[in-house]
Amino acid sequence: MRYISTRGTAPELDFEEAVLTGLARDGGLYVPAEIPRMSPDEIAALAGLSYEEVAFRVMRPFLGDALDDETFRGIIARAYAPFGHAARAPLVQLGPDHFLLELFHGPTLAFKDFAMQLIGQLFQTLLDRNGRRVTIVGATSGDTGSAAIEAFRGLGNVDVFILYPHGRVSEVQRRQMTTPTEDNVHAIAVDGDFDDCQSAVKAMFNDMDFRDAVSLAGVNSINWGRVLAQVVYYFSAATSLGAPHRPVSFTVPTGNFGDIFAGYVARAMGLPIERLVAATNQNDIIHRTLQDGSHRKTGVSPTISPSMDIQVSSNFERVLFDVYDRDGAAVARLMDELRDEGGFDLSQGALSRLQEVFASGRASEEETLASIARTLETATELLCPHSAVGVKVGEEHLADGVPMITLATAHPAKFPDAVEQATGQRPALPPRMADIFERPERVTRLANDLEAIKAHIRGNIRA
Ligand SMILES: *Cc1c(COP(=O)(O)O)cnc(C)c1O
């Protein structure tokens, strides 16, 4: 299986290199040269299998000869063993045609665990085999960093440094990053905001001496391995509701467009998905784009669903590549325009092709709170604010006879303040992590100073 860049000029890579590299050298994102297809019989055969077996059958065709089957099964088994629910991604019913896919039973209570747990085990196996080690550096507004530290803790070939903005993540998110005791994981509280953390990371990737000296690697949401891991639950959910014999639709709380893009890949593989509905909060660039084809950045405004407070949806580039007939030069021109002029307009053809697959909607802060309260009342399900955005928009897109599956992206206890504001109830953490408030924290606080951050990383890798 070959992987090509969305901007058309970076070298083609195999699965292993695409996953270990992350960003392509021409600034683009890696996508498979061809999406493998599954026949209706192969899809029907997934119903009733364990999550791990579905994961193996759905992801296997993307690997080429990177791993033998037994090794890959072992990776999947270790990745999902720490989940707190036997089904891994259970479905619950909200209404006659509306279902909720609970993706928050992983070790850090957000859907990021599905991809990060798999990537951790994949990295370990691929690096071991070649006697290599890497240093992972990432910036987080909360969920990605906690999932990464959890997934890589204790792994022999990887040191992990996560930069988060001091004082601007929730207490649960912070403690998930600061309480693991393994000496290969490091939480760094930066005196700055999320953008400062992100630009420090970008600067390190652009500093070739530093990059080579520490063998820098990235696991942010553009990593192909992360997208691939997320394709699996679209298959497990759809087949448990009757696919491929009947089509389903999905509503996805959307920020960086990674999760919903995984649904697009599932559809391209042959899963009968009628509609993919992107649900945004008031940071609605994706909703606006899907309505009228105008992709324009505005300032980010903070909301009660902070993991969707994004104005550059990196993974959107992957779908653009398709609707521009895989013309890398055309995509590169749009991305230059976005950088230089703050936006671009889609061609009429590209917009109609997007609208054949995607629909969209948005929820204000008040609508999000109302959605949490209403869903508790009508379905006795407590939603996190991100999932509540999804449920509100999902309800607006119900169609007769086509089940709607809305993705629940985080556990309500990860965002207790918003949930309490909406319902008067303070959601409790699952018992297996209730002691997180007692464990000692370990964190290094640093000034927003690139050289100081680099010195700290160099001084703490176990070379
Ligand atoms: C990351 C995240 C999202 C957004 O997912 P994208 O793949 O960035 O679109 C939504 N909800 C939660 C809880 C998240 O952590």
Short mmCIF file of C-alpha atoms and ligand atoms in Angstrom, two decimals:
data_model
loop_
_atom_site.label_atom_id
_atom_site.label_comp_id
_atom_site.label_asym_id
_atom_site.label_seq_id
_atom_site.Cartn_x
_atom_site.Cartn_y
_atom_site.Cartn_z
CA MET A 1 0.00 0.00 0.00
CA ARG A 2 1.47 3.36 -1.12
CA TYR A 3 0.75 6.70 0.53
CA ILE A 4 0.80 9.99 -1.39
CA SER A 5 0.79 13.63 -0.28
CA THR A 6 -2.25 15.89 -0.73
CA ARG A 7 0.08 18.51 -2.25
CA GLY A 8 1.49 16.18 -4.81
CA THR A 9 5.27 16.62 -4.58
CA ALA A 10 6.52 14.77 -1.45
CA PRO A 11 7.90 11.25 -1.99
CA GLU A 12 5.48 8.30 -1.83
CA LEU A 13 5.83 6.29 1.37
CA ASP A 14 4.74 2.90 2.65
CA PHE A 15 2.48 2.52 5.70
CA GLU A 16 5.31 2.36 8.21
CA GLU A 17 7.00 5.55 7.04
CA ALA A 18 3.70 7.42 6.59
CA VAL A 19 2.76 6.69 10.22
CA LEU A 20 6.18 7.46 11.68
CA THR A 21 6.59 10.65 9.61
CA GLY A 22 3.27 12.45 10.11
CA LEU A 23 3.48 15.60 8.00
CA ALA A 24 4.71 15.28 4.39
CA ARG A 25 7.76 17.29 3.37
CA ASP A 26 5.77 19.42 0.92
CA GLY A 27 3.51 20.52 3.79
CA GLY A 28 0.74 18.12 2.74
CA LEU A 29 -0.93 15.17 4.47
CA TYR A 30 -0.46 11.53 3.55
CA VAL A 31 -3.43 9.59 2.15
CA PRO A 32 -3.57 6.09 0.63
CA ALA A 33 -2.93 6.09 -3.12
CA GLU A 34 -6.12 4.02 -3.37
CA ILE A 35 -8.81 3.30 -0.77
CA PRO A 36 -9.29 -0.48 -0.43
CA ARG A 37 -12.92 -1.61 -0.82
CA MET A 38 -14.84 -4.18 1.22
CA SER A 39 -17.62 -6.16 -0.46
CA PRO A 40 -21.15 -6.22 1.02
CA ASP A 41 -20.53 -9.81 2.15
CA GLU A 42 -17.32 -8.87 3.93
CA ILE A 43 -19.11 -5.98 5.63
CA ALA A 44 -22.08 -8.16 6.64
CA ALA A 45 -19.67 -10.65 8.19
CA LEU A 46 -18.50 -8.02 10.69
CA ALA A 47 -21.80 -8.04 12.59
CA GLY A 48 -21.43 -9.73 15.96
CA LEU A 49 -17.63 -9.89 15.94
CA SER A 50 -15.56 -8.43 18.79
CA TYR A 51 -14.39 -4.83 18.38
CA GLU A 52 -10.82 -6.11 18.08
CA GLU A 53 -11.71 -8.48 15.24
CA VAL A 54 -13.59 -5.75 13.36
CA ALA A 55 -10.52 -3.51 13.85
CA PHE A 56 -8.26 -6.18 12.37
CA ARG A 57 -10.42 -6.78 9.28
CA VAL A 58 -11.06 -3.08 8.55
CA MET A 59 -7.47 -1.84 9.01
CA ARG A 60 -5.54 -4.83 7.61
CA PRO A 61 -5.81 -3.83 3.89
CA PHE A 62 -4.15 -0.44 4.61
CA LEU A 63 -0.97 -1.97 6.04
CA GLY A 64 0.48 -3.67 2.98
CA ASP A 65 3.27 -5.92 4.22
CA ALA A 66 4.24 -3.67 7.14
CA LEU A 67 3.20 -6.23 9.78
CA ASP A 68 2.30 -9.91 9.80
CA ASP A 69 -1.23 -10.77 10.93
CA GLU A 70 -0.26 -12.18 14.30
CA THR A 71 1.80 -9.12 15.24
CA PHE A 72 -1.00 -6.80 14.17
CA ARG A 73 -3.58 -8.74 16.20
CA GLY A 74 -1.30 -8.43 19.24
CA ILE A 75 -1.04 -4.65 18.76
CA ILE A 76 -4.82 -4.31 18.58
CA ALA A 77 -5.35 -6.51 21.65
CA ARG A 78 -2.93 -4.47 23.78
CA ALA A 79 -4.33 -1.16 22.51
CA TYR A 80 -7.92 -1.82 23.60
CA ALA A 81 -7.38 -3.97 26.71
CA PRO A 82 -7.33 -0.89 29.03
CA PHE A 83 -10.83 0.19 27.95
CA GLY A 84 -13.50 0.19 30.64
CA HIS A 85 -16.28 -1.35 28.52
CA ALA A 86 -16.30 -4.82 26.97
CA ALA A 87 -17.86 -3.51 23.73
CA ARG A 88 -15.19 -0.73 23.53
CA ALA A 89 -17.63 1.48 21.55
CA PRO A 90 -21.17 0.68 22.77
CA LEU A 91 -24.33 2.08 21.14
CA VAL A 92 -27.23 3.38 23.21
CA GLN A 93 -30.60 4.47 21.88
CA LEU A 94 -31.74 8.08 22.31
CA GLY A 95 -34.98 7.94 20.30
CA PRO A 96 -36.82 5.95 17.58
CA ASP A 97 -34.17 6.58 14.90
CA HIS A 98 -31.38 8.18 16.93
CA PHE A 99 -28.45 6.34 18.51
CA LEU A 100 -25.42 7.48 20.50
CA LEU A 101 -22.03 5.86 19.93
CA GLU A 102 -20.16 6.12 23.24
CA LEU A 103 -16.50 6.65 22.43
CA PHE A 104 -15.46 7.68 25.94
CA HIS A 105 -14.69 4.39 27.69
CA GLY A 106 -10.94 4.55 27.03
CA PRO A 107 -8.32 5.28 29.69
CA THR A 108 -8.57 9.11 29.38
CA LEU A 109 -12.33 9.26 28.68
CA ALA A 110 -12.27 10.80 25.19
CA PHE A 111 -12.43 9.29 21.70
CA LYS A 112 -8.77 10.26 21.17
CA ASP A 113 -7.93 7.06 23.08
CA PHE A 114 -9.10 4.87 20.16
CA ALA A 115 -6.37 6.23 17.92
CA MET A 116 -3.68 7.06 20.44
CA GLN A 117 -3.73 3.66 22.14
CA LEU A 118 -3.26 2.00 18.75
CA ILE A 119 -0.52 4.41 17.67
CA GLY A 120 1.39 3.80 20.92
CA GLN A 121 1.52 0.05 20.34
CA LEU A 122 2.26 0.50 16.61
CA PHE A 123 5.19 2.83 17.29
CA GLN A 124 6.60 0.46 19.89
CA THR A 125 6.52 -2.52 17.50
CA LEU A 126 7.84 -0.67 14.44
CA LEU A 127 10.68 1.01 16.36
CA ASP A 128 11.68 -2.14 18.25
CA ARG A 129 12.04 -4.00 15.00
CA ASN A 130 14.52 -1.48 13.62
CA GLY A 131 16.30 -0.66 16.88
CA ARG A 132 15.12 2.95 16.61
CA ARG A 133 13.89 5.41 19.20
CA VAL A 134 11.97 8.70 18.82
CA THR A 135 11.02 11.75 20.84
CA ILE A 136 7.39 12.74 20.57
CA VAL A 137 6.61 16.38 21.21
CA GLY A 138 3.03 17.63 21.08
CA ALA A 139 0.91 20.60 22.08
CA THR A 140 -2.53 20.11 23.59
CA SER A 141 -5.57 22.00 24.75
CA GLY A 142 -6.36 18.94 26.89
CA ASP A 143 -7.62 15.71 25.35
CA THR A 144 -4.85 14.86 22.88
CA GLY A 145 -2.08 15.32 25.44
CA SER A 146 -3.69 13.18 28.09
CA ALA A 147 -4.41 10.43 25.56
CA ALA A 148 -0.81 10.55 24.27
CA ILE A 149 0.78 10.37 27.72
CA GLU A 150 -1.48 7.47 28.65
CA ALA A 151 -0.76 5.58 25.42
CA PHE A 152 3.03 5.97 25.49
CA ARG A 153 3.73 5.69 29.24
CA GLY A 154 6.34 3.06 29.97
CA LEU A 155 7.15 2.29 26.30
CA GLY A 156 10.86 1.64 25.83
CA ASN A 157 11.66 3.42 22.56
CA VAL A 158 9.72 6.62 23.00
CA ASP A 159 10.08 9.72 25.15
CA VAL A 160 7.02 11.96 25.21
CA PHE A 161 6.84 15.68 26.01
CA ILE A 162 3.45 17.38 26.07
CA LEU A 163 3.15 21.16 26.20
CA TYR A 164 -0.08 22.56 27.61
CA PRO A 165 -1.06 26.13 28.50
CA HIS A 166 -0.60 26.65 32.24
CA GLY A 167 -3.92 27.18 34.03
CA ARG A 168 -6.03 26.65 30.90
CA VAL A 169 -6.88 22.95 30.93
CA SER A 170 -9.49 21.32 33.16
CA GLU A 171 -8.34 19.73 36.41
CA VAL A 172 -9.11 16.20 35.18
CA GLN A 173 -7.22 16.81 31.93
CA ARG A 174 -4.22 18.20 33.84
CA ARG A 175 -4.13 15.35 36.32
CA GLN A 176 -4.31 12.78 33.52
CA MET A 177 -1.08 14.33 32.19
CA THR A 178 0.73 14.92 35.49
CA THR A 179 -0.01 11.81 37.56
CA PRO A 180 1.55 9.00 35.45
CA THR A 181 4.80 8.02 37.18
CA GLU A 182 6.77 6.51 34.25
CA ASP A 183 9.98 8.40 33.52
CA ASN A 184 9.51 8.50 29.71
CA VAL A 185 6.50 10.85 29.89
CA HIS A 186 6.77 14.55 30.67
CA ALA A 187 4.09 17.19 31.14
CA ILE A 188 5.25 20.76 30.54
CA ALA A 189 3.06 23.67 31.68
CA VAL A 190 3.92 26.64 29.49
CA ASP A 191 3.24 30.21 30.60
CA GLY A 192 1.20 31.04 27.51
CA ASP A 193 -1.89 29.95 25.59
CA PHE A 194 -2.51 26.96 23.32
CA ASP A 195 -1.27 28.84 20.24
CA ASP A 196 2.06 29.53 22.02
CA CYS A 197 2.43 25.81 22.74
CA GLN A 198 1.54 24.92 19.16
CA SER A 199 3.99 27.41 17.64
CA ALA A 200 6.79 26.14 19.90
CA VAL A 201 6.16 22.63 18.59
CA LYS A 202 6.09 23.83 14.98
CA ALA A 203 9.37 25.69 15.52
CA MET A 204 10.99 22.52 16.84
CA PHE A 205 9.87 20.58 13.75
CA ASN A 206 11.34 23.31 11.54
CA ASP A 207 14.70 23.28 13.38
CA MET A 208 16.42 20.49 11.44
CA ASP A 209 19.38 20.20 13.86
CA PHE A 210 17.11 19.75 16.84
CA ARG A 211 14.76 17.52 14.87
CA ASP A 212 17.57 15.13 13.94
CA ALA A 213 19.35 15.31 17.30
CA VAL A 214 16.32 14.05 19.23
CA SER A 215 14.60 12.06 16.39
CA LEU A 216 11.44 14.12 16.61
CA ALA A 217 8.10 12.46 15.76
CA GLY A 218 4.53 13.76 15.78
CA VAL A 219 1.24 12.18 16.74
CA ASN A 220 -1.15 15.08 16.16
CA SER A 221 -4.46 14.48 14.44
CA ILE A 222 -3.05 14.58 10.91
CA ASN A 223 -1.10 11.36 11.50
CA TRP A 224 -2.58 8.79 9.09
CA GLY A 225 -2.48 6.08 11.76
CA ARG A 226 -4.85 8.10 13.91
CA VAL A 227 -7.38 8.54 11.10
CA LEU A 228 -7.23 4.84 10.26
CA ALA A 229 -7.93 3.72 13.84
CA GLN A 230 -11.08 5.86 13.83
CA VAL A 231 -12.50 4.22 10.69
CA VAL A 232 -13.17 1.07 12.69
CA TYR A 233 -16.02 2.28 14.90
CA TYR A 234 -18.01 3.48 11.89
CA PHE A 235 -18.07 -0.14 10.72
CA SER A 236 -18.81 -1.65 14.14
CA ALA A 237 -21.70 0.78 14.75
CA ALA A 238 -23.24 0.61 11.27
CA THR A 239 -23.18 -3.19 11.06
CA SER A 240 -24.79 -3.54 14.46
CA LEU A 241 -27.73 -1.49 13.10
CA GLY A 242 -28.16 -3.51 9.94
CA ALA A 243 -25.56 -2.28 7.44
CA PRO A 244 -24.83 -3.14 4.68
CA HIS A 245 -28.49 -4.15 4.19
CA ARG A 246 -29.69 -0.78 5.37
CA PRO A 247 -27.84 2.55 5.20
CA VAL A 248 -27.12 4.70 8.26
CA SER A 249 -26.08 8.31 8.83
CA PHE A 250 -23.60 9.75 11.34
CA THR A 251 -23.38 13.10 13.12
CA VAL A 252 -19.89 13.99 14.31
CA PRO A 253 -18.88 16.79 16.74
CA THR A 254 -16.19 18.41 14.63
CA GLY A 255 -13.06 20.49 15.21
CA ASN A 256 -10.01 19.40 13.24
CA PHE A 257 -12.14 17.25 10.87
CA GLY A 258 -10.16 14.09 11.74
CA ASP A 259 -12.99 12.06 13.22
CA ILE A 260 -15.51 12.85 10.47
CA PHE A 261 -12.87 12.25 7.80
CA ALA A 262 -12.53 8.71 9.16
CA GLY A 263 -16.25 8.32 8.38
CA TYR A 264 -15.58 9.51 4.84
CA VAL A 265 -12.92 6.81 4.47
CA ALA A 266 -15.36 4.17 5.78
CA ARG A 267 -17.88 5.29 3.14
CA ALA A 268 -15.24 5.16 0.40
CA MET A 269 -14.44 1.58 1.50
CA GLY A 270 -18.04 0.60 0.74
CA LEU A 271 -19.91 1.14 4.02
CA PRO A 272 -23.36 2.48 3.07
CA ILE A 273 -23.34 5.84 4.87
CA GLU A 274 -26.09 8.10 3.58
CA ARG A 275 -24.99 11.35 5.26
CA LEU A 276 -22.06 12.53 7.36
CA VAL A 277 -23.23 15.51 9.38
CA ALA A 278 -20.57 17.86 10.76
CA ALA A 279 -21.68 19.46 14.03
CA THR A 280 -19.81 22.57 15.17
CA ASN A 281 -20.05 24.99 18.05
CA GLN A 282 -19.91 28.74 17.37
CA ASN A 283 -16.45 28.22 15.86
CA ASP A 284 -18.24 27.18 12.71
CA ILE A 285 -15.82 27.46 9.79
CA ILE A 286 -16.67 23.93 8.61
CA HIS A 287 -20.43 24.55 8.83
CA ARG A 288 -20.11 27.79 6.84
CA THR A 289 -17.92 26.11 4.23
CA LEU A 290 -20.38 23.29 3.69
CA GLN A 291 -23.27 25.75 3.33
CA ASP A 292 -21.82 28.11 0.70
CA GLY A 293 -18.30 27.03 -0.23
CA SER A 294 -16.60 29.99 1.42
CA HIS A 295 -13.79 28.79 3.72
CA ARG A 296 -12.80 31.82 5.83
CA LYS A 297 -10.98 32.04 9.16
CA THR A 298 -12.39 34.23 11.90
CA GLY A 299 -11.01 34.53 15.45
CA VAL A 300 -11.44 31.54 17.75
CA SER A 301 -13.93 32.18 20.53
CA PRO A 302 -13.72 30.06 23.69
CA THR A 303 -16.76 27.83 24.34
CA ILE A 304 -17.90 25.17 26.82
CA SER A 305 -16.88 22.57 24.19
CA PRO A 306 -13.19 23.60 24.06
CA SER A 307 -11.89 20.62 22.05
CA MET A 308 -13.82 22.00 19.06
CA ASP A 309 -12.53 25.59 19.39
CA ILE A 310 -10.55 25.49 16.16
CA GLN A 311 -10.35 27.65 13.07
CA VAL A 312 -7.89 25.69 10.97
CA SER A 313 -9.34 22.22 10.43
CA SER A 314 -6.19 20.46 9.25
CA ASN A 315 -7.81 17.25 8.07
CA PHE A 316 -10.22 19.11 5.78
CA GLU A 317 -7.32 19.15 3.32
CA ARG A 318 -7.69 15.41 2.85
CA VAL A 319 -11.27 15.66 1.64
CA LEU A 320 -10.42 18.66 -0.55
CA PHE A 321 -7.81 16.51 -2.26
CA ASP A 322 -10.58 14.11 -3.29
CA VAL A 323 -13.15 16.66 -4.43
CA TYR A 324 -10.44 18.33 -6.53
CA ASP A 325 -9.83 14.99 -8.29
CA ARG A 326 -6.62 14.37 -6.35
CA ASP A 327 -4.93 17.37 -7.96
CA GLY A 328 -2.12 18.19 -5.47
CA ALA A 329 -1.24 21.46 -7.19
CA ALA A 330 -4.84 22.71 -6.83
CA VAL A 331 -4.85 21.82 -3.12
CA ALA A 332 -1.49 23.54 -2.59
CA ARG A 333 -2.91 26.74 -4.19
CA LEU A 334 -5.94 26.70 -1.85
CA MET A 335 -3.71 26.21 1.19
CA ASP A 336 -1.45 29.10 0.11
CA GLU A 337 -4.53 31.28 -0.19
CA LEU A 338 -5.69 30.24 3.27
CA ARG A 339 -2.29 31.18 4.71
CA ASP A 340 -1.84 34.45 2.83
CA GLU A 341 -5.40 35.76 2.58
CA GLY A 342 -7.19 34.02 5.43
CA GLY A 343 -9.53 31.98 3.24
CA PHE A 344 -10.61 30.64 -0.14
CA ASP A 345 -13.73 29.85 -2.17
CA LEU A 346 -14.42 26.31 -3.33
CA SER A 347 -15.21 25.71 -6.98
CA GLN A 348 -18.89 24.96 -7.67
CA GLY A 349 -18.00 21.40 -8.66
CA ALA A 350 -16.04 20.75 -5.47
CA LEU A 351 -18.82 22.19 -3.30
CA SER A 352 -21.52 20.03 -4.91
CA ARG A 353 -19.41 16.92 -4.47
CA LEU A 354 -18.90 17.75 -0.78
CA GLN A 355 -22.63 18.35 -0.34
CA GLU A 356 -23.44 14.92 -1.79
CA VAL A 357 -21.82 13.37 1.29
CA PHE A 358 -21.69 15.99 4.02
CA ALA A 359 -24.36 18.04 5.77
CA SER A 360 -23.76 20.33 8.73
CA GLY A 361 -25.20 22.32 11.60
CA ARG A 362 -24.07 24.38 14.57
CA ALA A 363 -25.05 24.85 18.19
CA SER A 364 -24.77 28.00 20.28
CA GLU A 365 -23.74 27.83 23.94
CA GLU A 366 -27.40 28.02 25.07
CA GLU A 367 -28.42 25.30 22.62
CA THR A 368 -25.58 23.09 23.89
CA LEU A 369 -26.68 23.44 27.51
CA ALA A 370 -30.31 22.82 26.52
CA SER A 371 -29.26 19.69 24.63
CA ILE A 372 -27.51 18.30 27.75
CA ALA A 373 -30.60 18.96 29.88
CA ARG A 374 -33.08 17.59 27.33
CA THR A 375 -31.12 14.38 26.66
CA LEU A 376 -30.88 13.65 30.38
CA GLU A 377 -34.63 14.07 30.65
CA THR A 378 -35.73 12.12 27.60
CA ALA A 379 -33.07 9.39 27.44
CA THR A 380 -31.42 9.43 30.90
CA GLU A 381 -28.07 9.94 29.18
CA LEU A 382 -25.63 12.51 30.55
CA LEU A 383 -23.72 14.14 27.66
CA CYS A 384 -20.45 16.08 27.63
CA PRO A 385 -20.80 19.47 25.90
CA HIS A 386 -19.13 18.25 22.67
CA SER A 387 -21.49 15.30 22.39
CA ALA A 388 -24.39 17.66 23.18
CA VAL A 389 -23.51 19.78 20.14
CA GLY A 390 -23.65 16.56 18.13
CA VAL A 391 -27.00 15.41 19.51
CA LYS A 392 -28.61 18.80 18.85
CA VAL A 393 -27.43 18.84 15.23
CA GLY A 394 -28.15 15.13 14.79
CA GLU A 395 -31.77 15.67 15.82
CA GLU A 396 -32.11 18.29 13.09
CA HIS A 397 -30.99 15.77 10.47
CA LEU A 398 -33.17 12.77 11.35
CA ALA A 399 -34.65 11.18 8.25
CA ASP A 400 -37.36 8.51 8.14
CA GLY A 401 -36.07 4.98 8.17
CA VAL A 402 -32.36 5.87 8.23
CA PRO A 403 -30.85 5.41 11.69
CA MET A 404 -28.81 8.42 12.82
CA ILE A 405 -25.74 7.61 14.92
CA THR A 406 -24.29 10.56 16.84
CA LEU A 407 -20.76 10.20 18.17
CA ALA A 408 -20.29 10.90 21.90
CA THR A 409 -16.70 12.12 21.98
CA ALA A 410 -15.94 12.57 25.70
CA HIS A 411 -17.22 11.41 29.08
CA PRO A 412 -19.33 14.01 30.92
CA ALA A 413 -17.02 13.81 33.96
CA LYS A 414 -14.22 15.32 31.87
CA PHE A 415 -16.25 18.56 31.61
CA PRO A 416 -18.13 18.62 34.93
CA ASP A 417 -18.71 22.39 35.13
CA ALA A 418 -20.75 22.64 31.93
CA VAL A 419 -22.72 19.51 32.80
CA GLU A 420 -23.51 20.83 36.27
CA GLN A 421 -24.55 24.18 34.83
CA ALA A 422 -27.01 22.42 32.49
CA THR A 423 -28.44 19.82 34.84
CA GLY A 424 -27.51 20.62 38.43
CA GLN A 425 -25.75 17.23 38.54
CA ARG A 426 -22.00 16.90 38.90
CA PRO A 427 -20.98 13.79 36.92
CA ALA A 428 -18.70 11.35 38.76
CA LEU A 429 -15.55 9.83 37.30
CA PRO A 430 -15.70 6.06 36.67
CA PRO A 431 -14.50 4.19 39.80
CA ARG A 432 -11.31 2.96 38.07
CA MET A 433 -9.95 6.51 37.99
CA ALA A 434 -11.63 8.09 40.99
CA ASP A 435 -8.30 8.27 42.87
CA ILE A 436 -6.85 10.71 40.31
CA PHE A 437 -7.39 13.60 42.75
CA GLU A 438 -5.20 11.95 45.37
CA ARG A 439 -2.23 10.95 43.23
CA PRO A 440 0.87 13.19 43.35
CA GLU A 441 1.45 15.43 40.32
CA ARG A 442 4.68 15.77 38.37
CA VAL A 443 4.99 18.72 35.98
CA THR A 444 7.62 21.19 34.84
CA ARG A 445 6.52 24.78 34.48
CA LEU A 446 8.45 26.70 31.83
CA ALA A 447 8.38 30.21 30.43
CA ASN A 448 7.09 30.63 26.87
CA ASP A 449 10.70 30.47 25.68
CA LEU A 450 11.61 28.12 22.85
CA GLU A 451 15.26 27.69 23.89
CA ALA A 452 14.30 26.82 27.46
CA ILE A 453 11.79 24.24 26.23
CA LYS A 454 14.31 22.68 23.85
CA ALA A 455 16.96 22.54 26.60
CA HIS A 456 14.50 20.80 28.90
CA ILE A 457 13.72 18.19 26.24
CA ARG A 458 17.36 17.54 25.39
CA GLY A 459 18.16 17.18 29.08
CA ASN A 460 15.43 14.64 29.75
CA ILE A 461 15.47 12.15 26.88
CA ARG A 462 16.79 8.72 27.73
CA ALA A 463 19.17 8.37 24.79
C1 LIG B 1 -10.80 16.23 19.50
C2 LIG B 1 -12.21 16.30 19.96
C3 LIG B 1 -13.28 16.65 19.08
C4 LIG B 1 -13.05 17.07 17.64
O1 LIG B 1 -12.56 16.02 16.83
P1 LIG B 1 -11.83 16.33 15.42
O2 LIG B 1 -11.29 15.04 14.96
O3 LIG B 1 -10.75 17.32 15.77
O4 LIG B 1 -12.84 16.93 14.52
C5 LIG B 1 -14.58 16.61 19.56
N1 LIG B 1 -14.83 16.30 20.85
C6 LIG B 1 -13.85 15.98 21.73
C7 LIG B 1 -14.20 15.65 23.14
C8 LIG B 1 -12.51 15.97 21.32
O5 LIG B 1 -11.53 15.66 22.20
#
